[in-house]
């Protein structure tokens, strides 16, 4: 259970190196609120358990004023998932979102 990480100055992009949802769910349990995160879920089918774990990780990050943005490929799920955490359709939009939050924090 590992992630492919792309570490940048303002965020880290997490792309799963696994395709099964059980490995994905188990890996979410290890997240700590240390850096702004973009989680690429575009290749993962999100189960209720995965959504709950992403929501908990989002809450953990939000309580520490750290960005946590999830990328999904299914536009139909966007409205439902927005109730639980920040969700966008592309990695570039996730990066823009983090930069906007960083700007707001500095004002």
mmCIF file of N, CA and C in Angstrom:
data_model
loop_
_atom_site.group_PDB
_atom_site.id
_atom_site.type_symbol
_atom_site.label_atom_id
_atom_site.label_comp_id
_atom_site.label_asym_id
_atom_site.label_seq_id
_atom_site.Cartn_x
_atom_site.Cartn_y
_atom_site.Cartn_z
ATOM 1 N N UNK A 1 0.843 -1.182 0.000
ATOM 2 C CA UNK A 1 0.000 0.000 0.000
ATOM 3 C C UNK A 1 0.885 1.240 0.000
ATOM 4 N N UNK A 2 1.047 1.764 -1.158
ATOM 5 C CA UNK A 2 1.845 2.973 -1.217
ATOM 6 C C UNK A 2 1.220 3.943 -2.212
ATOM 7 N N UNK A 3 1.692 5.128 -2.125
ATOM 8 C CA UNK A 3 1.230 6.200 -2.990
ATOM 9 C C UNK A 3 2.383 6.653 -3.867
ATOM 10 N N UNK A 4 2.044 7.161 -5.022
ATOM 11 C CA UNK A 4 3.011 7.859 -5.850
ATOM 12 C C UNK A 4 2.888 9.323 -5.426
ATOM 13 N N UNK A 5 3.975 9.886 -4.920
ATOM 14 C CA UNK A 5 3.935 11.248 -4.395
ATOM 15 C C UNK A 5 4.620 12.218 -5.345
ATOM 16 N N UNK A 6 3.996 13.348 -5.511
ATOM 17 C CA UNK A 6 4.621 14.460 -6.221
ATOM 18 C C UNK A 6 4.645 15.610 -5.218
ATOM 19 N N UNK A 7 5.814 15.881 -4.682
ATOM 20 C CA UNK A 7 5.963 16.880 -3.623
ATOM 21 C C UNK A 7 6.325 18.222 -4.246
ATOM 22 N N UNK A 8 5.476 19.187 -3.994
ATOM 23 C CA UNK A 8 5.680 20.554 -4.475
ATOM 24 C C UNK A 8 5.800 21.484 -3.267
ATOM 25 N N UNK A 9 6.072 22.746 -3.521
ATOM 26 C CA UNK A 9 6.269 23.701 -2.427
ATOM 27 C C UNK A 9 5.022 23.869 -1.565
ATOM 28 N N UNK A 10 3.859 23.981 -2.190
ATOM 29 C CA UNK A 10 2.628 24.289 -1.449
ATOM 30 C C UNK A 10 1.721 23.087 -1.197
ATOM 31 N N UNK A 11 2.015 21.941 -1.809
ATOM 32 C CA UNK A 11 1.140 20.778 -1.682
ATOM 33 C C UNK A 11 1.898 19.507 -2.049
ATOM 34 N N UNK A 12 1.265 18.387 -1.700
ATOM 35 C CA UNK A 12 1.741 17.090 -2.166
ATOM 36 C C UNK A 12 0.587 16.389 -2.864
ATOM 37 N N UNK A 13 0.855 15.895 -4.072
ATOM 38 C CA UNK A 13 -0.135 15.142 -4.833
ATOM 39 C C UNK A 13 0.033 13.662 -4.512
ATOM 40 N N UNK A 14 -1.045 13.042 -4.070
ATOM 41 C CA UNK A 14 -1.069 11.616 -3.740
ATOM 42 C C UNK A 14 -1.857 10.892 -4.821
ATOM 43 N N UNK A 15 -1.177 10.012 -5.556
ATOM 44 C CA UNK A 15 -1.828 9.174 -6.559
ATOM 45 C C UNK A 15 -1.643 7.733 -6.116
ATOM 46 N N UNK A 16 -2.729 6.978 -6.004
ATOM 47 C CA UNK A 16 -2.578 5.595 -5.530
ATOM 48 C C UNK A 16 -1.805 4.746 -6.530
ATOM 49 N N UNK A 17 -0.911 3.921 -6.018
ATOM 50 C CA UNK A 17 -0.177 2.985 -6.872
ATOM 51 C C UNK A 17 -0.865 1.621 -6.859
ATOM 52 N N UNK A 18 -2.054 1.566 -6.308
ATOM 53 C CA UNK A 18 -2.847 0.349 -6.216
ATOM 54 C C UNK A 18 -4.218 0.651 -6.801
ATOM 55 N N UNK A 19 -4.927 -0.376 -7.207
ATOM 56 C CA UNK A 19 -6.234 -0.146 -7.811
ATOM 57 C C UNK A 19 -7.386 -0.728 -6.996
ATOM 58 N N UNK A 20 -7.075 -1.581 -6.043
ATOM 59 C CA UNK A 20 -8.166 -2.159 -5.264
ATOM 60 C C UNK A 20 -8.572 -1.212 -4.134
ATOM 61 N N UNK A 21 -9.860 -1.146 -3.911
ATOM 62 C CA UNK A 21 -10.407 -0.182 -2.962
ATOM 63 C C UNK A 21 -10.038 -0.516 -1.515
ATOM 64 N N UNK A 22 -9.844 -1.774 -1.195
ATOM 65 C CA UNK A 22 -9.487 -2.119 0.194
ATOM 66 C C UNK A 22 -8.102 -1.571 0.550
ATOM 67 N N UNK A 23 -7.156 -1.632 -0.375
ATOM 68 C CA UNK A 23 -5.837 -1.034 -0.134
ATOM 69 C C UNK A 23 -5.944 0.475 -0.017
ATOM 70 N N UNK A 24 -6.787 1.063 -0.846
ATOM 71 C CA UNK A 24 -7.013 2.508 -0.799
ATOM 72 C C UNK A 24 -7.573 2.913 0.567
ATOM 73 N N UNK A 25 -8.587 2.197 1.018
ATOM 74 C CA UNK A 25 -9.202 2.508 2.311
ATOM 75 C C UNK A 25 -8.197 2.364 3.448
ATOM 76 N N UNK A 26 -7.413 1.303 3.441
ATOM 77 C CA UNK A 26 -6.420 1.085 4.493
ATOM 78 C C UNK A 26 -5.378 2.193 4.495
ATOM 79 N N UNK A 27 -4.986 2.664 3.330
ATOM 80 C CA UNK A 27 -3.956 3.703 3.258
ATOM 81 C C UNK A 27 -4.460 5.056 3.756
ATOM 82 N N UNK A 28 -5.758 5.287 3.653
ATOM 83 C CA UNK A 28 -6.313 6.555 4.147
ATOM 84 C C UNK A 28 -6.197 6.684 5.660
ATOM 85 N N UNK A 29 -6.146 5.571 6.343
ATOM 86 C CA UNK A 29 -6.049 5.584 7.805
ATOM 87 C C UNK A 29 -4.726 6.168 8.304
ATOM 88 N N UNK A 30 -3.725 6.196 7.441
ATOM 89 C CA UNK A 30 -2.407 6.671 7.874
ATOM 90 C C UNK A 30 -2.182 8.164 7.629
ATOM 91 N N UNK A 31 -3.156 8.843 7.038
ATOM 92 C CA UNK A 31 -2.964 10.266 6.750
ATOM 93 C C UNK A 31 -2.871 11.095 8.018
ATOM 94 N N UNK A 32 -1.916 12.007 8.016
ATOM 95 C CA UNK A 32 -1.752 12.979 9.093
ATOM 96 C C UNK A 32 -1.862 14.365 8.483
ATOM 97 N N UNK A 33 -2.294 15.323 9.283
ATOM 98 C CA UNK A 33 -2.463 16.699 8.803
ATOM 99 C C UNK A 33 -1.130 17.439 8.891
ATOM 100 N N UNK A 34 -0.245 17.153 7.935
ATOM 101 C CA UNK A 34 1.082 17.774 7.950
ATOM 102 C C UNK A 34 1.291 18.740 6.796
ATOM 103 N N UNK A 35 0.744 18.417 5.631
ATOM 104 C CA UNK A 35 0.925 19.250 4.439
ATOM 105 C C UNK A 35 -0.390 19.318 3.670
ATOM 106 N N UNK A 36 -0.525 20.344 2.829
ATOM 107 C CA UNK A 36 -1.668 20.421 1.921
ATOM 108 C C UNK A 36 -1.628 19.198 1.008
ATOM 109 N N UNK A 37 -2.790 18.570 0.811
ATOM 110 C CA UNK A 37 -2.831 17.347 0.021
ATOM 111 C C UNK A 37 -3.845 17.443 -1.111
ATOM 112 N N UNK A 38 -3.455 16.888 -2.255
ATOM 113 C CA UNK A 38 -4.359 16.609 -3.360
ATOM 114 C C UNK A 38 -4.397 15.095 -3.469
ATOM 115 N N UNK A 39 -5.585 14.513 -3.356
ATOM 116 C CA UNK A 39 -5.744 13.068 -3.421
ATOM 117 C C UNK A 39 -6.406 12.737 -4.761
ATOM 118 N N UNK A 40 -5.679 12.050 -5.625
ATOM 119 C CA UNK A 40 -6.192 11.697 -6.943
ATOM 120 C C UNK A 40 -6.980 10.397 -6.848
ATOM 121 N N UNK A 41 -8.296 10.516 -6.809
ATOM 122 C CA UNK A 41 -9.169 9.339 -6.736
ATOM 123 C C UNK A 41 -9.807 9.043 -8.091
ATOM 124 N N UNK A 42 -9.271 9.605 -9.139
ATOM 125 C CA UNK A 42 -9.888 9.447 -10.463
ATOM 126 C C UNK A 42 -9.876 8.009 -10.967
ATOM 127 N N UNK A 43 -8.999 7.171 -10.431
ATOM 128 C CA UNK A 43 -8.952 5.775 -10.876
ATOM 129 C C UNK A 43 -9.536 4.812 -9.841
ATOM 130 N N UNK A 44 -10.119 5.355 -8.785
ATOM 131 C CA UNK A 44 -10.660 4.532 -7.696
ATOM 132 C C UNK A 44 -12.178 4.672 -7.660
ATOM 133 N N UNK A 45 -12.870 3.556 -7.504
ATOM 134 C CA UNK A 45 -14.313 3.594 -7.282
ATOM 135 C C UNK A 45 -14.508 3.802 -5.779
ATOM 136 N N UNK A 46 -15.145 4.898 -5.412
ATOM 137 C CA UNK A 46 -15.291 5.235 -4.000
ATOM 138 C C UNK A 46 -16.482 4.515 -3.371
ATOM 139 N N UNK A 47 -16.196 3.741 -2.349
ATOM 140 C CA UNK A 47 -17.229 3.066 -1.574
ATOM 141 C C UNK A 47 -17.684 4.002 -0.455
ATOM 142 N N UNK A 48 -18.736 3.610 0.250
ATOM 143 C CA UNK A 48 -19.186 4.404 1.398
ATOM 144 C C UNK A 48 -18.087 4.501 2.453
ATOM 145 N N UNK A 49 -17.367 3.403 2.660
ATOM 146 C CA UNK A 49 -16.271 3.408 3.630
ATOM 147 C C UNK A 49 -15.175 4.376 3.195
ATOM 148 N N UNK A 50 -14.810 4.351 1.920
ATOM 149 C CA UNK A 50 -13.777 5.263 1.411
ATOM 150 C C UNK A 50 -14.215 6.714 1.555
ATOM 151 N N UNK A 51 -15.477 6.987 1.273
ATOM 152 C CA UNK A 51 -16.006 8.360 1.413
ATOM 153 C C UNK A 51 -15.938 8.797 2.870
ATOM 154 N N UNK A 52 -16.324 7.919 3.779
ATOM 155 C CA UNK A 52 -16.258 8.245 5.215
ATOM 156 C C UNK A 52 -14.813 8.510 5.647
ATOM 157 N N UNK A 53 -13.874 7.705 5.172
ATOM 158 C CA UNK A 53 -12.465 7.898 5.537
ATOM 159 C C UNK A 53 -11.907 9.184 4.946
ATOM 160 N N UNK A 54 -12.299 9.504 3.721
ATOM 161 C CA UNK A 54 -11.877 10.775 3.119
ATOM 162 C C UNK A 54 -12.460 11.953 3.892
ATOM 163 N N UNK A 55 -13.712 11.830 4.326
ATOM 164 C CA UNK A 55 -14.344 12.901 5.106
ATOM 165 C C UNK A 55 -13.624 13.097 6.437
ATOM 166 N N UNK A 56 -13.235 12.014 7.089
ATOM 167 C CA UNK A 56 -12.495 12.125 8.355
ATOM 168 C C UNK A 56 -11.131 12.770 8.134
ATOM 169 N N UNK A 57 -10.454 12.366 7.051
ATOM 170 C CA UNK A 57 -9.153 12.968 6.739
ATOM 171 C C UNK A 57 -9.323 14.457 6.425
ATOM 172 N N UNK A 58 -10.385 14.795 5.708
ATOM 173 C CA UNK A 58 -10.667 16.206 5.408
ATOM 174 C C UNK A 58 -10.878 16.992 6.705
ATOM 175 N N UNK A 59 -11.699 16.463 7.605
ATOM 176 C CA UNK A 59 -11.963 17.147 8.881
ATOM 177 C C UNK A 59 -10.683 17.339 9.689
ATOM 178 N N UNK A 60 -9.836 16.327 9.703
ATOM 179 C CA UNK A 60 -8.558 16.416 10.412
ATOM 180 C C UNK A 60 -7.710 17.553 9.843
ATOM 181 N N UNK A 61 -7.641 17.627 8.529
ATOM 182 C CA UNK A 61 -6.848 18.675 7.887
ATOM 183 C C UNK A 61 -7.483 20.051 8.092
ATOM 184 N N UNK A 62 -8.792 20.129 7.951
ATOM 185 C CA UNK A 62 -9.485 21.409 8.104
ATOM 186 C C UNK A 62 -9.311 21.965 9.514
ATOM 187 N N UNK A 63 -9.328 21.102 10.515
ATOM 188 C CA UNK A 63 -9.159 21.569 11.894
ATOM 189 C C UNK A 63 -7.747 22.095 12.143
ATOM 190 N N UNK A 64 -6.814 21.727 11.278
ATOM 191 C CA UNK A 64 -5.441 22.222 11.379
ATOM 192 C C UNK A 64 -5.135 23.300 10.337
ATOM 193 N N UNK A 65 -6.176 23.775 9.659
ATOM 194 C CA UNK A 65 -6.037 24.790 8.595
ATOM 195 C C UNK A 65 -5.093 24.337 7.482
ATOM 196 N N UNK A 66 -5.221 23.070 7.119
ATOM 197 C CA UNK A 66 -4.421 22.493 6.041
ATOM 198 C C UNK A 66 -5.385 22.013 4.957
ATOM 199 N N UNK A 67 -5.062 22.318 3.712
ATOM 200 C CA UNK A 67 -5.939 21.966 2.589
ATOM 201 C C UNK A 67 -5.915 20.472 2.305
ATOM 202 N N UNK A 68 -7.088 19.970 1.924
ATOM 203 C CA UNK A 68 -7.262 18.564 1.565
ATOM 204 C C UNK A 68 -8.289 18.537 0.437
ATOM 205 N N UNK A 69 -7.837 18.255 -0.773
ATOM 206 C CA UNK A 69 -8.700 18.319 -1.953
ATOM 207 C C UNK A 69 -8.676 16.961 -2.640
ATOM 208 N N UNK A 70 -9.862 16.479 -3.010
ATOM 209 C CA UNK A 70 -10.004 15.174 -3.642
ATOM 210 C C UNK A 70 -10.393 15.360 -5.106
ATOM 211 N N UNK A 71 -9.708 14.644 -5.985
ATOM 212 C CA UNK A 71 -9.998 14.670 -7.424
ATOM 213 C C UNK A 71 -10.765 13.399 -7.768
ATOM 214 N N UNK A 72 -11.940 13.568 -8.404
ATOM 215 C CA UNK A 72 -12.714 12.410 -8.853
ATOM 216 C C UNK A 72 -13.012 12.556 -10.340
ATOM 217 N N UNK A 73 -13.287 11.444 -10.985
ATOM 218 C CA UNK A 73 -13.548 11.480 -12.427
ATOM 219 C C UNK A 73 -15.033 11.488 -12.754
ATOM 220 N N UNK A 74 -15.883 11.095 -11.813
ATOM 221 C CA UNK A 74 -17.314 10.976 -12.073
ATOM 222 C C UNK A 74 -18.042 12.252 -11.660
ATOM 223 N N UNK A 75 -18.422 13.045 -12.653
ATOM 224 C CA UNK A 75 -19.116 14.305 -12.375
ATOM 225 C C UNK A 75 -20.453 14.092 -11.669
ATOM 226 N N UNK A 76 -21.065 12.930 -11.859
ATOM 227 C CA UNK A 76 -22.353 12.656 -11.223
ATOM 228 C C UNK A 76 -22.239 12.602 -9.705
ATOM 229 N N UNK A 77 -21.085 12.194 -9.190
ATOM 230 C CA UNK A 77 -20.883 12.097 -7.741
ATOM 231 C C UNK A 77 -20.469 13.423 -7.111
ATOM 232 N N UNK A 78 -20.154 14.407 -7.927
ATOM 233 C CA UNK A 78 -19.614 15.674 -7.434
ATOM 234 C C UNK A 78 -20.522 16.322 -6.389
ATOM 235 N N UNK A 79 -21.811 16.463 -6.686
ATOM 236 C CA UNK A 79 -22.730 17.134 -5.760
ATOM 237 C C UNK A 79 -22.842 16.401 -4.431
ATOM 238 N N UNK A 80 -22.910 15.093 -4.473
ATOM 239 C CA UNK A 80 -23.030 14.303 -3.247
ATOM 240 C C UNK A 80 -21.774 14.412 -2.392
ATOM 241 N N UNK A 81 -20.618 14.312 -3.029
ATOM 242 C CA UNK A 81 -19.358 14.317 -2.292
ATOM 243 C C UNK A 81 -19.004 15.692 -1.738
ATOM 244 N N UNK A 82 -19.476 16.756 -2.378
ATOM 245 C CA UNK A 82 -19.191 18.110 -1.892
ATOM 246 C C UNK A 82 -19.733 18.344 -0.487
ATOM 247 N N UNK A 83 -20.681 17.534 -0.063
ATOM 248 C CA UNK A 83 -21.221 17.649 1.287
ATOM 249 C C UNK A 83 -20.218 17.169 2.342
ATOM 250 N N UNK A 84 -19.235 16.366 1.917
ATOM 251 C CA UNK A 84 -18.310 15.737 2.852
ATOM 252 C C UNK A 84 -16.905 16.333 2.844
ATOM 253 N N UNK A 85 -16.441 16.782 1.674
ATOM 254 C CA UNK A 85 -15.079 17.303 1.539
ATOM 255 C C UNK A 85 -14.980 18.084 0.237
ATOM 256 N N UNK A 86 -13.851 18.750 0.040
ATOM 257 C CA UNK A 86 -13.611 19.507 -1.185
ATOM 258 C C UNK A 86 -13.316 18.529 -2.305
ATOM 259 N N UNK A 87 -14.068 18.612 -3.386
ATOM 260 C CA UNK A 87 -13.908 17.702 -4.502
ATOM 261 C C UNK A 87 -13.915 18.499 -5.806
ATOM 262 N N UNK A 88 -12.997 18.144 -6.693
ATOM 263 C CA UNK A 88 -12.871 18.816 -7.993
ATOM 264 C C UNK A 88 -12.649 17.748 -9.072
ATOM 265 N N UNK A 89 -12.892 18.105 -10.352
ATOM 266 C CA UNK A 89 -12.771 17.102 -11.412
ATOM 267 C C UNK A 89 -11.364 16.902 -11.986
ATOM 268 N N UNK A 90 -10.436 17.823 -11.718
ATOM 269 C CA UNK A 90 -9.095 17.676 -12.301
ATOM 270 C C UNK A 90 -8.015 18.035 -11.281
ATOM 271 N N UNK A 91 -6.833 17.525 -11.518
ATOM 272 C CA UNK A 91 -5.696 17.833 -10.652
ATOM 273 C C UNK A 91 -5.352 19.312 -10.732
ATOM 274 N N UNK A 92 -5.417 19.891 -11.919
ATOM 275 C CA UNK A 92 -5.078 21.313 -12.053
ATOM 276 C C UNK A 92 -6.042 22.190 -11.253
ATOM 277 N N UNK A 93 -7.328 21.824 -11.216
ATOM 278 C CA UNK A 93 -8.277 22.586 -10.404
ATOM 279 C C UNK A 93 -7.987 22.413 -8.913
ATOM 280 N N UNK A 94 -7.550 21.245 -8.516
ATOM 281 C CA UNK A 94 -7.191 21.012 -7.113
ATOM 282 C C UNK A 94 -6.009 21.882 -6.715
ATOM 283 N N UNK A 95 -5.024 21.974 -7.588
ATOM 284 C CA UNK A 95 -3.847 22.804 -7.314
ATOM 285 C C UNK A 95 -4.247 24.268 -7.229
ATOM 286 N N UNK A 96 -5.090 24.721 -8.137
ATOM 287 C CA UNK A 96 -5.583 26.107 -8.091
ATOM 288 C C UNK A 96 -6.327 26.374 -6.789
ATOM 289 N N UNK A 97 -7.135 25.416 -6.352
ATOM 290 C CA UNK A 97 -7.888 25.567 -5.108
ATOM 291 C C UNK A 97 -6.933 25.750 -3.927
ATOM 292 N N UNK A 98 -5.895 24.949 -3.879
ATOM 293 C CA UNK A 98 -4.931 25.057 -2.779
ATOM 294 C C UNK A 98 -4.235 26.419 -2.811
ATOM 295 N N UNK A 99 -3.839 26.880 -3.983
ATOM 296 C CA UNK A 99 -3.191 28.184 -4.079
ATOM 297 C C UNK A 99 -4.138 29.305 -3.646
ATOM 298 N N UNK A 100 -5.415 29.182 -3.971
ATOM 299 C CA UNK A 100 -6.396 30.191 -3.534
ATOM 300 C C UNK A 100 -6.528 30.168 -2.006
ATOM 301 N N UNK A 101 -6.588 28.998 -1.411
ATOM 302 C CA UNK A 101 -6.662 28.910 0.048
ATOM 303 C C UNK A 101 -5.418 29.489 0.700
ATOM 304 N N UNK A 102 -4.259 29.246 0.119
ATOM 305 C CA UNK A 102 -3.017 29.801 0.659
ATOM 306 C C UNK A 102 -3.026 31.331 0.588
ATOM 307 N N UNK A 103 -3.543 31.869 -0.497
ATOM 308 C CA UNK A 103 -3.657 33.321 -0.617
ATOM 309 C C UNK A 103 -4.585 33.889 0.454
ATOM 310 N N UNK A 104 -5.707 33.230 0.684
ATOM 311 C CA UNK A 104 -6.660 33.686 1.699
ATOM 312 C C UNK A 104 -6.039 33.637 3.096
ATOM 313 N N UNK A 105 -5.253 32.626 3.383
ATOM 314 C CA UNK A 105 -4.606 32.509 4.691
ATOM 315 C C UNK A 105 -3.613 33.647 4.916
ATOM 316 N N UNK A 106 -3.002 34.130 3.839
ATOM 317 C CA UNK A 106 -1.979 35.173 3.960
ATOM 318 C C UNK A 106 -2.563 36.582 4.000
ATOM 319 N N UNK A 107 -3.870 36.715 3.802
ATOM 320 C CA UNK A 107 -4.477 38.057 3.833
ATOM 321 C C UNK A 107 -4.772 38.506 5.233
#
